[in-house]
PDB file of C-alpha atoms in Angstrom:
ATOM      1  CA  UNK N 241     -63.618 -39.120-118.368  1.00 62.00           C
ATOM      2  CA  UNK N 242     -61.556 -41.567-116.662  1.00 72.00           C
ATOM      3  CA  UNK N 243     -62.901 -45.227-116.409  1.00 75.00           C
ATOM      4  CA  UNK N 244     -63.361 -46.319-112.941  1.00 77.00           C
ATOM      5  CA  UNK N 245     -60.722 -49.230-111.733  1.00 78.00           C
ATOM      6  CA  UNK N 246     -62.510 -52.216-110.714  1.00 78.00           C
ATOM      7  CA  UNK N 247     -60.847 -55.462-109.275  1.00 78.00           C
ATOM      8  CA  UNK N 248     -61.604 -58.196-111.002  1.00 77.00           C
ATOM      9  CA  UNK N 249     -60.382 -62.134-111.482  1.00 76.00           C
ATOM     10  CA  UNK N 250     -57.638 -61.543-114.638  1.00 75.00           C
ATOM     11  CA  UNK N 251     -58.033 -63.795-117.877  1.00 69.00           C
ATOM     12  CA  UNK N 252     -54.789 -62.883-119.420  1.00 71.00           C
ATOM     13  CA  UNK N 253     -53.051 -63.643-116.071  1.00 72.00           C
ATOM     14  CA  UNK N 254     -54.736 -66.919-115.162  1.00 71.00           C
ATOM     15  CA  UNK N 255     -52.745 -69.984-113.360  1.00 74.00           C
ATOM     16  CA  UNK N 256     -55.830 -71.535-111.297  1.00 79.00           C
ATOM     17  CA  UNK N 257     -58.474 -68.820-111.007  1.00 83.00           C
ATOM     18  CA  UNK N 258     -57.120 -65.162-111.658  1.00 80.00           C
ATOM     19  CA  UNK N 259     -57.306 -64.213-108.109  1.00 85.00           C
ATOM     20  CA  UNK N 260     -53.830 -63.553-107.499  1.00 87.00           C
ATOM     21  CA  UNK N 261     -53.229 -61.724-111.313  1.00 84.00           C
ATOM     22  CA  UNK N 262     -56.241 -59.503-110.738  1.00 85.00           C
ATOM     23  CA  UNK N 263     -55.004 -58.356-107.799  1.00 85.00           C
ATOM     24  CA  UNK N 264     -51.802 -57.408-109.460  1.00 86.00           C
ATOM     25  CA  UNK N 265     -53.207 -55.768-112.337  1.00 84.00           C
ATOM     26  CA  UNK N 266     -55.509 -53.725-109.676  1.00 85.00           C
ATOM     27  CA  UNK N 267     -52.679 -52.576-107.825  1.00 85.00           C
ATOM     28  CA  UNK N 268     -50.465 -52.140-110.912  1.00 85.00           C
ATOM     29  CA  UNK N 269     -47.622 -54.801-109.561  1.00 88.00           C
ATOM     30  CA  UNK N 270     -45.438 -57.830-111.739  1.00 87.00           C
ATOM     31  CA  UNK N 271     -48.105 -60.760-111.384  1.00 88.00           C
ATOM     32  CA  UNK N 272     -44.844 -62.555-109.837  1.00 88.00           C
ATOM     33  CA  UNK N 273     -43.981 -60.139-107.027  1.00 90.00           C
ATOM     34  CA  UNK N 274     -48.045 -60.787-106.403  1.00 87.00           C
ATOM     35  CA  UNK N 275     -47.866 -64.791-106.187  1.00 89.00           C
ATOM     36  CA  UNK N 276     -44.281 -64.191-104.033  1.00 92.00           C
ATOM     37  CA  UNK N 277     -45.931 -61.679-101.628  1.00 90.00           C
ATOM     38  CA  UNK N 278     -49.299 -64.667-101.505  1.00 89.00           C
ATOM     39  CA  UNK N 279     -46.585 -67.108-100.716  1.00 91.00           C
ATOM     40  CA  UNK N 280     -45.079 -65.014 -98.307  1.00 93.00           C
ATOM     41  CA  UNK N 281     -48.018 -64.537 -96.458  1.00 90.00           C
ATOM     42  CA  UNK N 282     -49.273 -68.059 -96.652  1.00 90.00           C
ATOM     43  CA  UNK N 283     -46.002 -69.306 -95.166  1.00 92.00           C
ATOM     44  CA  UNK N 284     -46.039 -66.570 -92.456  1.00 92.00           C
ATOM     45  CA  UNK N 285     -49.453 -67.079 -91.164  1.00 89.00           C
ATOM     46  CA  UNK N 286     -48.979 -70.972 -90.951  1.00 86.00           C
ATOM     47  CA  UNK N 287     -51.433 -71.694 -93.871  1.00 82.00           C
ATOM     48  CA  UNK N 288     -54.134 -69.148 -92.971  1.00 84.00           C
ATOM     49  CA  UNK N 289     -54.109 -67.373 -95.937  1.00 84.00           C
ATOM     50  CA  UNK N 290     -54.894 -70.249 -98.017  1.00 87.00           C
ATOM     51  CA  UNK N 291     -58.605 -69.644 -97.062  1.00 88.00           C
ATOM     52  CA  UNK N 292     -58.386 -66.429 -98.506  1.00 85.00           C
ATOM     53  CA  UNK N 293     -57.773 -67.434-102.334  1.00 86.00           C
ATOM     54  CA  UNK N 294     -60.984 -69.444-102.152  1.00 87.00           C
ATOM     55  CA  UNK N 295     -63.183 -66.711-100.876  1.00 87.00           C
ATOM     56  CA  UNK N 296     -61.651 -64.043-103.467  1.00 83.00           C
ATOM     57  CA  UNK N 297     -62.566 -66.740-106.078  1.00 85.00           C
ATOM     58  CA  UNK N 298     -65.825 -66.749-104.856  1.00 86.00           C
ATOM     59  CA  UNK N 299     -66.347 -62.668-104.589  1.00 84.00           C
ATOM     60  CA  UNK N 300     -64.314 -61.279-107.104  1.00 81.00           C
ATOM     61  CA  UNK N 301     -65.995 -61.122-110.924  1.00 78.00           C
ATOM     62  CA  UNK N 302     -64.298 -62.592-113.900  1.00 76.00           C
ATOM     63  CA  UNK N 303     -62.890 -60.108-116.204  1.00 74.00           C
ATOM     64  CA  UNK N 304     -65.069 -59.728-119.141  1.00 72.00           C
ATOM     65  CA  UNK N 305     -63.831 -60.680-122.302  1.00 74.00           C
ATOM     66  CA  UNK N 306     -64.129 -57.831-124.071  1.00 72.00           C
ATOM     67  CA  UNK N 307     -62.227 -56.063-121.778  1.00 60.00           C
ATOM     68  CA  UNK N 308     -57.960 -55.690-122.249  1.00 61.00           C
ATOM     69  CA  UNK N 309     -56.121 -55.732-119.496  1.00 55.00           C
ATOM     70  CA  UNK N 310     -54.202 -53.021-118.330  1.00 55.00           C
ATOM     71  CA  UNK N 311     -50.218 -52.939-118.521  1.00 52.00           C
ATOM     72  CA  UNK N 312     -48.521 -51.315-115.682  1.00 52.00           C
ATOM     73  CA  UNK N 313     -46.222 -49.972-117.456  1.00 49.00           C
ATOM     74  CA  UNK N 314     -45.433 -49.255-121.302  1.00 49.00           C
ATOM     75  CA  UNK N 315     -43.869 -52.390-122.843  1.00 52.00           C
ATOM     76  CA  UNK N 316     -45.087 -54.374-120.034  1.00 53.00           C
ATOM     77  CA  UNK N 317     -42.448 -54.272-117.347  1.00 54.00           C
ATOM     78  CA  UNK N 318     -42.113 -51.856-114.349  1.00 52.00           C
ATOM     79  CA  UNK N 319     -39.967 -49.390-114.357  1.00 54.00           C
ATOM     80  CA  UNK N 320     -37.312 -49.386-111.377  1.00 53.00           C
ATOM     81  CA  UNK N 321     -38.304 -48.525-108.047  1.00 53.00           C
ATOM     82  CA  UNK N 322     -41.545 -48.658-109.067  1.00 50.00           C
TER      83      UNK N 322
END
């Protein structure tokens, strides 16, 4: 059986709350390219997707500790074109 993805706040990605690593680690995407493409949008919509990161906080579960996160790809890095 296969488990069921769920999108959670990430512990082993953490720089303020996890929003921004759980995201990546949902979608399977470089926690980097995930903060770049939240700064991209941020500067793009003149600030308005600031308000965003504080209501993710505020709906998105932590990530239980008992639970590992997943790697994208083997060894940790994606492959090319990926």
């Amino acid at each position: 059986m296969t488990e069921i993805k769920r999108l959670r706040r990430s512990r082993a990605d953490r720089t303020l709350a996890g929003v921004i690593g759980g995201l990546a680690e949902y979608f399977g995407v470089d926690p980097t390219m995930a903060r770049a493409v939240f700064l991209l949008a941020v500067l793009l919509t003149g600030g308005t997707a600031v308000l965003a990161y504080p209501i993710l906080w505020i709906v998105m579960p932590d990530t239980p500790p008992d639970v590992k996160p997943v790697s994208p790809a083997s060894g940790g890095h994606l492959p090319y074109g990926a």
